[in-house]
Amino acid sequence: MDDAPRGVQSPRPRQQAPHPGFLVHNDKPLLQLHAEIDGRVDAIRAERADWLCGKGCDSCCRRLADIPRLTAAEWDLLQDGLKQMTAARLEDIDRKIAALTGTHTRPVVCPLLDEASGACPVYAQRPVACRTYGFYVQRELGLYCSDIESQVAEGMLSDVVWGNHDAIDQQLAGLGDGRPLTEWWRGETGGIRRSPAT
């Protein structure tokens, strides 16, 4: 192990995520789940070009109810995005995660968020919860921001075919238990280890 701040384990060959909206059968249940979610999201966006959720809208990332939870499969995929970051950016994330560890202050700002641009630097590798937020409902409970909630209350989104979050939760549970991002980052199997060459 080297002394670099956070690093990258040796990359393992990984099947690429399918094109958004494409349902493909593969041996990666997480990628299949992503494809199903992307299909629902794409269908909503196709019907409503003015949908609020999109690049630069970071209100959900700045107002998380809790520290994001990830399954081992989600953490493994997320590391692919983290490996592409500079040491300085990883150190910044490390500081933010350290500040979150043990705190009970809510709402939580996602430690991965690039707060200056409002963009997610690991967008392609983001967890399921991030992919579904704003597009899925859980029984009668909408999982979306107050802006979308206002549009729902005004009847502006009565024709939207929302995704079924209970079904997503069942599929995600099949991938194993989730752990808070802070635990993955700090855990023995978590935290990315930078190779000496970087």
CSV table of C-alpha atoms in Angstrom, one decimal:
chain,number,residue,atom,x,y,z
A,1,MET,CA,0.0,0.0,0.0
A,2,ASP,CA,1.3,3.5,-0.8
A,3,ASP,CA,1.0,6.8,1.0
A,4,ALA,CA,-1.1,8.6,-1.6
A,5,PRO,CA,-4.4,10.2,-0.3
A,6,ARG,CA,-6.9,7.9,-1.8
A,7,GLY,CA,-6.1,5.6,-4.7
A,8,VAL,CA,-7.1,3.3,-7.3
A,9,GLN,CA,-7.1,-0.5,-7.1
A,10,SER,CA,-6.1,-2.3,-10.2
A,11,PRO,CA,-8.9,-1.9,-12.7
A,12,ARG,CA,-10.8,-5.0,-13.5
A,13,PRO,CA,-12.4,-5.6,-16.8
A,14,ARG,CA,-16.0,-4.4,-16.6
A,15,GLN,CA,-18.9,-4.7,-19.0
A,16,GLN,CA,-20.0,-1.3,-20.2
A,17,ALA,CA,-23.4,0.0,-19.0
A,18,PRO,CA,-26.0,-0.4,-21.7
A,19,HIS,CA,-27.2,2.6,-23.7
A,20,PRO,CA,-29.8,4.5,-21.7
A,21,GLY,CA,-33.3,3.0,-22.3
A,22,PHE,CA,-31.9,-0.2,-23.8
A,23,LEU,CA,-33.0,-3.4,-22.1
A,24,VAL,CA,-30.3,-6.0,-22.5
A,25,HIS,CA,-29.9,-9.3,-20.8
A,26,ASN,CA,-26.5,-9.7,-19.2
A,27,ASP,CA,-24.8,-11.2,-16.2
A,28,LYS,CA,-24.7,-7.9,-14.4
A,29,PRO,CA,-28.0,-7.4,-12.4
A,30,LEU,CA,-27.0,-3.9,-11.5
A,31,LEU,CA,-26.5,-2.9,-15.1
A,32,GLN,CA,-29.8,-4.5,-16.0
A,33,LEU,CA,-31.5,-2.5,-13.3
A,34,HIS,CA,-29.8,0.7,-14.6
A,35,ALA,CA,-31.2,-0.1,-18.1
A,36,GLU,CA,-34.7,-0.5,-16.7
A,37,ILE,CA,-34.5,2.8,-14.8
A,38,ASP,CA,-33.0,4.6,-17.8
A,39,GLY,CA,-35.9,3.3,-19.9
A,40,ARG,CA,-38.5,4.8,-17.5
A,41,VAL,CA,-36.6,8.1,-17.2
A,42,ASP,CA,-36.2,8.3,-21.0
A,43,ALA,CA,-39.9,7.7,-21.5
A,44,ILE,CA,-40.8,10.5,-19.1
A,45,ARG,CA,-38.4,12.9,-20.7
A,46,ALA,CA,-39.7,12.0,-24.2
A,47,GLU,CA,-43.2,13.0,-23.1
A,48,ARG,CA,-42.0,16.1,-21.2
A,49,ALA,CA,-39.0,17.9,-22.7
A,50,ASP,CA,-39.2,20.5,-19.9
A,51,TRP,CA,-38.7,17.9,-17.1
A,52,LEU,CA,-36.9,19.6,-14.2
A,53,CYS,CA,-34.4,17.0,-13.5
A,54,GLY,CA,-31.2,17.4,-15.6
A,55,LYS,CA,-27.6,18.5,-15.7
A,56,GLY,CA,-27.1,21.5,-13.5
A,57,CYS,CA,-30.1,21.0,-11.4
A,58,ASP,CA,-28.5,19.8,-8.2
A,59,SER,CA,-31.2,20.6,-5.6
A,60,CYS,CA,-31.6,16.9,-4.7
A,61,CYS,CA,-27.8,16.5,-4.3
A,62,ARG,CA,-27.7,19.4,-1.9
A,63,ARG,CA,-30.7,18.3,0.2
A,64,LEU,CA,-30.2,14.6,0.8
A,65,ALA,CA,-32.3,13.2,3.7
A,66,ASP,CA,-29.3,11.0,4.7
A,67,ILE,CA,-25.9,9.9,3.6
A,68,PRO,CA,-26.3,7.8,0.4
A,69,ARG,CA,-26.4,4.1,0.9
A,70,LEU,CA,-24.9,1.8,-1.7
A,71,THR,CA,-24.8,-2.0,-2.3
A,72,ALA,CA,-21.4,-3.6,-2.9
A,73,ALA,CA,-22.2,-3.7,-6.6
A,74,GLU,CA,-23.0,0.0,-6.6
A,75,TRP,CA,-19.8,0.8,-4.7
A,76,ASP,CA,-17.7,-1.3,-7.1
A,77,LEU,CA,-19.2,0.6,-10.1
A,78,LEU,CA,-18.8,4.0,-8.4
A,79,GLN,CA,-15.1,3.3,-7.9
A,80,ASP,CA,-14.8,3.3,-11.7
A,81,GLY,CA,-15.8,7.0,-11.8
A,82,LEU,CA,-13.7,7.8,-8.8
A,83,LYS,CA,-10.6,6.3,-10.5
A,84,GLN,CA,-10.9,9.0,-13.2
A,85,MET,CA,-10.6,11.9,-10.7
A,86,THR,CA,-7.5,13.8,-9.8
A,87,ALA,CA,-5.8,13.3,-6.5
A,88,ALA,CA,-6.9,16.8,-5.5
A,89,ARG,CA,-10.5,16.1,-6.2
A,90,LEU,CA,-10.3,12.8,-4.3
A,91,GLU,CA,-8.8,14.7,-1.3
A,92,ASP,CA,-11.7,17.2,-1.4
A,93,ILE,CA,-14.2,14.3,-1.4
A,94,ASP,CA,-12.2,12.7,1.4
A,95,ARG,CA,-12.5,15.9,3.5
A,96,LYS,CA,-16.2,16.1,2.9
A,97,ILE,CA,-16.8,12.5,3.8
A,98,ALA,CA,-14.7,12.9,7.0
A,99,ALA,CA,-16.9,15.9,7.9
A,100,LEU,CA,-20.1,13.8,7.4
A,101,THR,CA,-18.8,10.8,9.4
A,102,GLY,CA,-20.6,10.8,12.7
A,103,THR,CA,-22.6,13.9,12.1
A,104,HIS,CA,-26.4,14.0,12.3
A,105,THR,CA,-27.0,17.3,10.6
A,106,ARG,CA,-29.6,17.2,7.9
A,107,PRO,CA,-30.0,17.8,5.0
A,108,VAL,CA,-26.8,16.3,3.7
A,109,VAL,CA,-24.9,17.7,0.7
A,110,CYS,CA,-23.6,14.8,-1.4
A,111,PRO,CA,-19.8,14.7,-0.9
A,112,LEU,CA,-19.3,13.7,-4.5
A,113,LEU,CA,-21.1,16.8,-5.9
A,114,ASP,CA,-19.0,19.4,-7.7
A,115,GLU,CA,-20.6,22.3,-5.9
A,116,ALA,CA,-19.2,24.9,-8.3
A,117,SER,CA,-20.8,23.5,-11.4
A,118,GLY,CA,-23.7,21.6,-9.8
A,119,ALA,CA,-22.7,18.5,-11.8
A,120,CYS,CA,-22.1,15.0,-10.6
A,121,PRO,CA,-18.6,13.9,-11.5
A,122,VAL,CA,-19.6,10.2,-11.3
A,123,TYR,CA,-22.9,10.6,-13.2
A,124,ALA,CA,-22.4,7.5,-15.3
A,125,GLN,CA,-21.6,5.5,-12.2
A,126,ARG,CA,-24.1,7.1,-9.8
A,127,PRO,CA,-26.2,4.9,-7.4
A,128,VAL,CA,-29.7,3.6,-8.1
A,129,ALA,CA,-31.2,6.1,-5.6
A,130,CYS,CA,-29.8,9.0,-7.7
A,131,ARG,CA,-31.0,7.5,-10.9
A,132,THR,CA,-34.6,7.1,-9.7
A,133,TYR,CA,-35.1,10.3,-7.8
A,134,GLY,CA,-37.5,12.6,-9.5
A,135,PHE,CA,-38.9,9.9,-11.7
A,136,TYR,CA,-40.2,7.2,-9.4
A,137,VAL,CA,-42.9,6.9,-6.7
A,138,GLN,CA,-43.3,4.6,-3.8
A,139,ARG,CA,-46.9,3.7,-3.4
A,140,GLU,CA,-48.5,7.1,-3.0
A,141,LEU,CA,-45.3,8.8,-1.9
A,142,GLY,CA,-43.5,10.8,-4.6
A,143,LEU,CA,-39.7,10.6,-4.4
A,144,TYR,CA,-38.9,14.0,-5.9
A,145,CYS,CA,-38.0,17.6,-5.0
A,146,SER,CA,-40.3,20.3,-3.9
A,147,ASP,CA,-40.4,21.8,-7.4
A,148,ILE,CA,-41.8,18.6,-8.9
A,149,GLU,CA,-44.0,18.2,-5.8
A,150,SER,CA,-45.6,21.6,-6.6
A,151,GLN,CA,-46.2,20.6,-10.2
A,152,VAL,CA,-47.9,17.4,-9.0
A,153,ALA,CA,-50.1,19.3,-6.5
A,154,GLU,CA,-51.2,21.7,-9.3
A,155,GLY,CA,-52.1,18.7,-11.5
A,156,MET,CA,-49.5,19.5,-14.1
A,157,LEU,CA,-48.0,16.0,-14.0
A,158,SER,CA,-51.2,14.0,-13.8
A,159,ASP,CA,-50.4,12.2,-17.1
A,160,VAL,CA,-46.9,11.1,-16.0
A,161,VAL,CA,-46.4,7.3,-15.8
A,162,TRP,CA,-44.1,7.2,-12.8
A,163,GLY,CA,-41.6,4.4,-12.1
A,164,ASN,CA,-42.5,1.9,-9.4
A,165,HIS,CA,-39.9,2.4,-6.7
A,166,ASP,CA,-41.1,-0.6,-4.6
A,167,ALA,CA,-40.1,-2.8,-7.6
A,168,ILE,CA,-36.7,-1.1,-7.8
A,169,ASP,CA,-36.2,-1.6,-4.1
A,170,GLN,CA,-36.9,-5.3,-4.4
A,171,GLN,CA,-34.4,-5.7,-7.2
A,172,LEU,CA,-31.8,-3.7,-5.4
A,173,ALA,CA,-32.3,-5.8,-2.3
A,174,GLY,CA,-31.4,-8.8,-4.4
A,175,LEU,CA,-27.9,-7.2,-4.8
A,176,GLY,CA,-27.3,-7.3,-1.1
A,177,ASP,CA,-27.4,-5.0,1.9
A,178,GLY,CA,-26.5,-1.3,1.4
A,179,ARG,CA,-24.0,0.6,3.5
A,180,PRO,CA,-23.6,4.4,3.9
A,181,LEU,CA,-21.1,5.9,1.4
A,182,THR,CA,-19.0,7.0,4.4
A,183,GLU,CA,-18.5,3.4,5.5
A,184,TRP,CA,-17.5,2.2,2.0
A,185,TRP,CA,-15.1,5.1,1.7
A,186,ARG,CA,-13.4,4.4,5.1
A,187,GLY,CA,-13.8,0.6,5.2
A,188,GLU,CA,-11.1,-1.9,4.6
A,189,THR,CA,-12.6,-2.9,1.3
A,190,GLY,CA,-13.7,0.7,0.5
A,191,GLY,CA,-11.8,3.8,-0.2
A,192,ILE,CA,-10.0,3.8,-3.4
A,193,ARG,CA,-6.3,3.2,-3.3
A,194,ARG,CA,-4.2,5.2,-5.7
A,195,SER,CA,-1.5,3.3,-7.5
A,196,PRO,CA,2.1,4.6,-7.2
A,197,ALA,CA,2.0,5.8,-10.8
A,198,THR,CA,-0.7,8.3,-10.2
